[in-house]
Coordinates of C-alpha atoms in Angstrom, one line a residue:
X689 CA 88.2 259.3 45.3
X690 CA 91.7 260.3 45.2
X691 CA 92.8 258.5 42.6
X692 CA 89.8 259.5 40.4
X693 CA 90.8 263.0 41.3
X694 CA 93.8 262.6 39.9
X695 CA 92.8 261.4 36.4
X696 CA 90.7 263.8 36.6
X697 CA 93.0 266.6 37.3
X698 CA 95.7 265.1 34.3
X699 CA 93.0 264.1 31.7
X700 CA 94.0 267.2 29.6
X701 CA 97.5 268.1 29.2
X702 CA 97.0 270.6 26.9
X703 CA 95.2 272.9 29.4
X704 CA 97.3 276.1 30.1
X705 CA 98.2 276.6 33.6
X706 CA 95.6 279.8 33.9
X707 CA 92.9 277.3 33.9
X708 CA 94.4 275.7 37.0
X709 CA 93.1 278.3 40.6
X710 CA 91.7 277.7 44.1
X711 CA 89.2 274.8 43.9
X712 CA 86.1 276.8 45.5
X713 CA 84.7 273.3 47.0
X714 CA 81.9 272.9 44.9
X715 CA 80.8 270.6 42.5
X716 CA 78.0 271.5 39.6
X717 CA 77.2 274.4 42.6
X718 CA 76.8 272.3 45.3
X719 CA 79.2 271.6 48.1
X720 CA 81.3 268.7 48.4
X721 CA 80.5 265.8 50.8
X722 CA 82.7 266.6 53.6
X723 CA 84.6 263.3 53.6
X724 CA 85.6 264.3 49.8
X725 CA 89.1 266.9 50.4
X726 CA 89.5 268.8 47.3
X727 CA 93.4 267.8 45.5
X728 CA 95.5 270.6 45.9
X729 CA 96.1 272.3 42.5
X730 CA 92.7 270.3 41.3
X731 CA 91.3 272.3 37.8
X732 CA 88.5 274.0 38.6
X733 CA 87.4 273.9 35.1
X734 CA 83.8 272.6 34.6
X735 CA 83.7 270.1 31.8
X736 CA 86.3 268.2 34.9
X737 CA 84.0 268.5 37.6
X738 CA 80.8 267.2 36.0
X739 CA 82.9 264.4 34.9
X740 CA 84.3 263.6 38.9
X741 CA 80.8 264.4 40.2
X742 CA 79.0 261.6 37.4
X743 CA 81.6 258.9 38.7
X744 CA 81.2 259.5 42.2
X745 CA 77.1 259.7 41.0
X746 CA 77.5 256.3 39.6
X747 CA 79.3 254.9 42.2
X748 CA 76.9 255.7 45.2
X749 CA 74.4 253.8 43.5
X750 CA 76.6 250.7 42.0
X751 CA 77.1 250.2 45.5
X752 CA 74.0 250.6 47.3
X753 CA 72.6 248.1 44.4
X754 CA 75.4 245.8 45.3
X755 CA 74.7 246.1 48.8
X756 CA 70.6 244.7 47.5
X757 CA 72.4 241.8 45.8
X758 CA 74.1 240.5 49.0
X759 CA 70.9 240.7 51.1
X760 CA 69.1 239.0 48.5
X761 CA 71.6 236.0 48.1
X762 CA 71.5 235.5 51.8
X763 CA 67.8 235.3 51.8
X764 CA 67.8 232.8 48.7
X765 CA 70.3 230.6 50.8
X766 CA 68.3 230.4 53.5
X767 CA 70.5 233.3 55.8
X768 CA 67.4 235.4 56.5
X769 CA 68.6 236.4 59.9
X770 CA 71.6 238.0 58.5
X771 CA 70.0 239.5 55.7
X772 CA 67.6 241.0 58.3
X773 CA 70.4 242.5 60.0
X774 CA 71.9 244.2 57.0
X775 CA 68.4 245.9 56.0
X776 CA 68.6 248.5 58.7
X777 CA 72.2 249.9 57.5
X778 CA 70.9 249.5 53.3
X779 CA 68.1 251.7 54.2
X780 CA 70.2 254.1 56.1
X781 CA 72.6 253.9 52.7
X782 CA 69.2 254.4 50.2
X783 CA 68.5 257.5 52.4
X784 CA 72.1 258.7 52.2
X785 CA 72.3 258.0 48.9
X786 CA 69.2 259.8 47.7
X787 CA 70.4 263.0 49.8
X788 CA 73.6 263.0 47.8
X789 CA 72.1 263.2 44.7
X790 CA 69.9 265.8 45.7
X791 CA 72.7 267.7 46.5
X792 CA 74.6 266.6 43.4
X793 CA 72.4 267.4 40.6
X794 CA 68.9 266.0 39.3
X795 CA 69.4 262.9 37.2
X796 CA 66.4 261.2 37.0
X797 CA 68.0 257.7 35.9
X798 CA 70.3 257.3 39.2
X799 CA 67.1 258.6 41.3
X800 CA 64.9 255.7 39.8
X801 CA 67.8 253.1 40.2
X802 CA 67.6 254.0 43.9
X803 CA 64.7 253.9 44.5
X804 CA 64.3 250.7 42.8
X805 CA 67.2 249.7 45.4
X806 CA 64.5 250.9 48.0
X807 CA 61.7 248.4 46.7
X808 CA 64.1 245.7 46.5
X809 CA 65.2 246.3 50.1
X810 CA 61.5 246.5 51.1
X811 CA 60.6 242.9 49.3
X812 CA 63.0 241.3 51.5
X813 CA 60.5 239.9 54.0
X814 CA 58.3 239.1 51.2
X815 CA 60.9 236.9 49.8
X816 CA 61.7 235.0 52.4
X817 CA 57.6 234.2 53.0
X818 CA 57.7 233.1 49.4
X819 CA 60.6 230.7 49.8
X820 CA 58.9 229.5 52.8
X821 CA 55.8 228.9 51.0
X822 CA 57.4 226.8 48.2
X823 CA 59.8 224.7 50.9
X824 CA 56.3 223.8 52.5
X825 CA 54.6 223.4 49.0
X826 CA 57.4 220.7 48.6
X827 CA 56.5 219.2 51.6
X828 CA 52.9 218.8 51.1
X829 CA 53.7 217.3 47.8
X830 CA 55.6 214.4 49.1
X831 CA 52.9 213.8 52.0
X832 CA 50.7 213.3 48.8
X833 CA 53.0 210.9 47.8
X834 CA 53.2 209.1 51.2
X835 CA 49.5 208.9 51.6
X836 CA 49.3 207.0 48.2
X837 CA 51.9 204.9 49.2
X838 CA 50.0 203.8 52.4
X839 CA 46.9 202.9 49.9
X840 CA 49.5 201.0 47.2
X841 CA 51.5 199.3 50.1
X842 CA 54.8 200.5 48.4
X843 CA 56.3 200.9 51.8
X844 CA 59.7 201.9 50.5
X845 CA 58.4 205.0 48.1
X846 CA 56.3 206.1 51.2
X847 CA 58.9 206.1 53.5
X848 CA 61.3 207.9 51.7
X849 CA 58.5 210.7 50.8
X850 CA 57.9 211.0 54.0
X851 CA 61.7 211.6 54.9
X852 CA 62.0 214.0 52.2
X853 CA 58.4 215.8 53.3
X854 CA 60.4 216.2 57.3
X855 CA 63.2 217.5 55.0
X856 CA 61.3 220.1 53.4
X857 CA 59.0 221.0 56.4
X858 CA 62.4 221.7 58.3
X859 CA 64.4 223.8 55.9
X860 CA 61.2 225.8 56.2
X861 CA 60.6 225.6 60.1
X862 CA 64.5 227.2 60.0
X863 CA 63.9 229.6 57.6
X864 CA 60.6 230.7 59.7
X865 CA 62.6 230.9 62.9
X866 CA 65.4 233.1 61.3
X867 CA 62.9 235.4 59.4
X868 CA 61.7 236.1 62.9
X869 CA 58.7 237.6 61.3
X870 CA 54.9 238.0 61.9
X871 CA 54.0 235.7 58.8
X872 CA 55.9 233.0 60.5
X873 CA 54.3 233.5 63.4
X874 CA 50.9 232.5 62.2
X875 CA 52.2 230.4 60.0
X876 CA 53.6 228.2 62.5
X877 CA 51.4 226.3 63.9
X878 CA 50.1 224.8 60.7
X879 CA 53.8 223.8 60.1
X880 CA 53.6 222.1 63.1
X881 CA 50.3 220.0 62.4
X882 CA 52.3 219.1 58.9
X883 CA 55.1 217.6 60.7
X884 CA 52.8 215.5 63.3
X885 CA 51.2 214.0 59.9
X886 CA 54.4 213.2 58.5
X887 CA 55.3 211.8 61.7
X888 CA 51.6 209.6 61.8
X889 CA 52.4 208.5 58.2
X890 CA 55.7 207.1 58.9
X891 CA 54.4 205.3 61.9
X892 CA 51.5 203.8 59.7
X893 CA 53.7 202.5 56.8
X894 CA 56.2 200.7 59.1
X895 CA 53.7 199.2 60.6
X896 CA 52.7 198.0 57.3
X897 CA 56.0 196.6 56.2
X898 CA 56.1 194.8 59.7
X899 CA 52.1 193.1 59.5
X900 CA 53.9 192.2 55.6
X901 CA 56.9 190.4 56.8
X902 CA 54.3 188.7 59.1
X903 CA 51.4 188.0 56.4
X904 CA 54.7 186.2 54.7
X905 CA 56.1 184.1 57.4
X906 CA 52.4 182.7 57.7
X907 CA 51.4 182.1 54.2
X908 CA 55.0 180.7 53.9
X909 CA 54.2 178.2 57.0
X910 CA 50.5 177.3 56.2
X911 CA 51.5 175.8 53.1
X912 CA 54.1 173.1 54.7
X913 CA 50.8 172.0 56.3
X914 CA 48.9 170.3 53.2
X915 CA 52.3 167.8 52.6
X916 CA 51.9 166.7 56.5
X917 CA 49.0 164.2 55.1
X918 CA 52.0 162.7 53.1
X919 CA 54.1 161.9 56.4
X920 CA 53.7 158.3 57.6
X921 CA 54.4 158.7 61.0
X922 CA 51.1 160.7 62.6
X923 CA 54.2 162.0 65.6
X924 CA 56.5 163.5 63.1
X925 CA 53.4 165.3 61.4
X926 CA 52.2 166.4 65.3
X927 CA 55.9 168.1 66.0
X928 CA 55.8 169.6 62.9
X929 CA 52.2 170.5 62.8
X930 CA 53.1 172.6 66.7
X931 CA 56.3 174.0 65.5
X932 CA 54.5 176.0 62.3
X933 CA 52.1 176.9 65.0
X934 CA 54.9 178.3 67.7
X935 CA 56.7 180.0 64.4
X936 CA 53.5 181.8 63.1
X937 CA 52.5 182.8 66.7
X938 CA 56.5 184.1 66.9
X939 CA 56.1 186.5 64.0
X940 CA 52.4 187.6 65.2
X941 CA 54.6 188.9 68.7
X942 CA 56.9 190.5 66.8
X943 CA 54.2 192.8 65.3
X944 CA 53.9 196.3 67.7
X945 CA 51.5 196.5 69.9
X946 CA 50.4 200.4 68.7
X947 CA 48.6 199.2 65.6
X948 CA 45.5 201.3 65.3
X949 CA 44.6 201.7 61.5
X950 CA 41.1 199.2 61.6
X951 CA 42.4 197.5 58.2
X952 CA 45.2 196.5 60.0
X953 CA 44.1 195.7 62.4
X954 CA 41.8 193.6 60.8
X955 CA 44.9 191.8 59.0
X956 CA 46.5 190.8 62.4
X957 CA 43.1 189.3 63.5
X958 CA 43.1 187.4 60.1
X959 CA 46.7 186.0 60.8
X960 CA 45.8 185.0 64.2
X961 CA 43.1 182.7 62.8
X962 CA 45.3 181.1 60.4

């Protein structure tokens, strides 16, 4: 302010000294924000004022809109809590703000930019539902994913959609928690049923990768047993015969004992008989 003063005071040189009296406090007939001391020996000459009081205008609302820009790069990065704890004091600042231009004078442009600085301010918890919304959107589209990769067996693509779908569901379980909002509130427990099937999925597809390994160690041991006709001593052939059998039954008790899905279950009873 002072220094705006200033160049406001020397912007015409050529102004005789006459023009130069007692500052009566006022700008465009209204009185000065209190925290704004006139400069001793200030012009009091009209054209000057206008001028100070459109700058200090302008700069009320750059700031309050820069102010909006903060909150709303700490919502898009996930800082919700914080941004929520700047709201309050914008608000306060929008309300300020739209007092001092009321005083000021009546320019409609800086009362619309403020009060577009007020609707931004007010789509802050809206914004952060959305962002929610499309972290869980993500989610849901790699459990898609997964659950295709359970019906392929591509055990590694469904694993590592299901590790991106808990990655996703839990950016969005800590934005919730930091919005510390109603939405999230009922919002939450469906979260929470998406994370259990995440959870399920993983479970199913490694133990689909484990009854694999075992469907391989068997086929790879049942077919020694179609050379043993070839060995000409019936004792070599009997050791050999019981060691594929201790092997297979080796990688059948490695299999967990949790397997509930019937069609693997159905598998493991099909090794078994081999």
């Amino acid at each position: 302010r002072l220094i705006t003063s200033v160049e406001d005071q020397y912007a015409e040189t050529d102004v005789s000294d006459s023009t130069h009296g007692e500052s009566d406090e006022t700008t465009n007939g209204a009185a000065l924000s209190p925290d704004i001391e006139p400069l001793a020996g200030a012009a009091d000459d009209a054209t000057t004022d206008e001028t100070h009081t459109d700058r200090e205008k302008a700069r009320l609302v750059a700031g309050l809109e820069a102010t909006c820009d903060r909150i709303e790069t700490l919502v898009e990065s996930g800082v919700v809590a914080a941004a929520n704890d700047r709201v309050p004091a914008a608000r306060a600042a929008v309300s300020e703000t739209r007092d001092a231009l009321n005083t000021l004078s009546s320019d409609r442009e800086l009362r619309l930019r403020v009060d577009d600085a007020e609707d931004r301010l007010d789509a802050i918890p809206f914004k952060a539902e959305a962002q929610y919304d499309d972290l869980v959107s993500d989610g849901d589209a790699h459990v898609t994913t997964a659950q295709d990769a359970v019906e392929t067996g591509d055990i590694d693509t469904g694993l590592e959609a299901c590790e991106n779908a808990r990655a996703a569901y839990r950016a969005a379980q800590d934005l919730g928690q930091s919005a510390d909002a109603e939405w999230f509130t009922a919002k939450e427990a469906a979260l929470h049923d998406r994370v259990e099937t995440v959870e399920s999925l993983t479970e199913r597809l490694e133990h689909e990768r484990q009854v694999q390994q075992a469907e391989e160690t068997v086929d790879t041991l049942t077919q020694r047993v179609p050379s043993l006709k070839e060995t000409s001593q019936p004792g070599d052939a009997e050791d050999i015969m019981q060691s594929v059998v201790e092997d297979g039954k080796n990688a059948l008790a490695r299999l967990p004992t949790d397997i509930t899905a019937s069609e693997l279950e159905r598998r493991v009873s099909h090794l078994r008989e081999q």
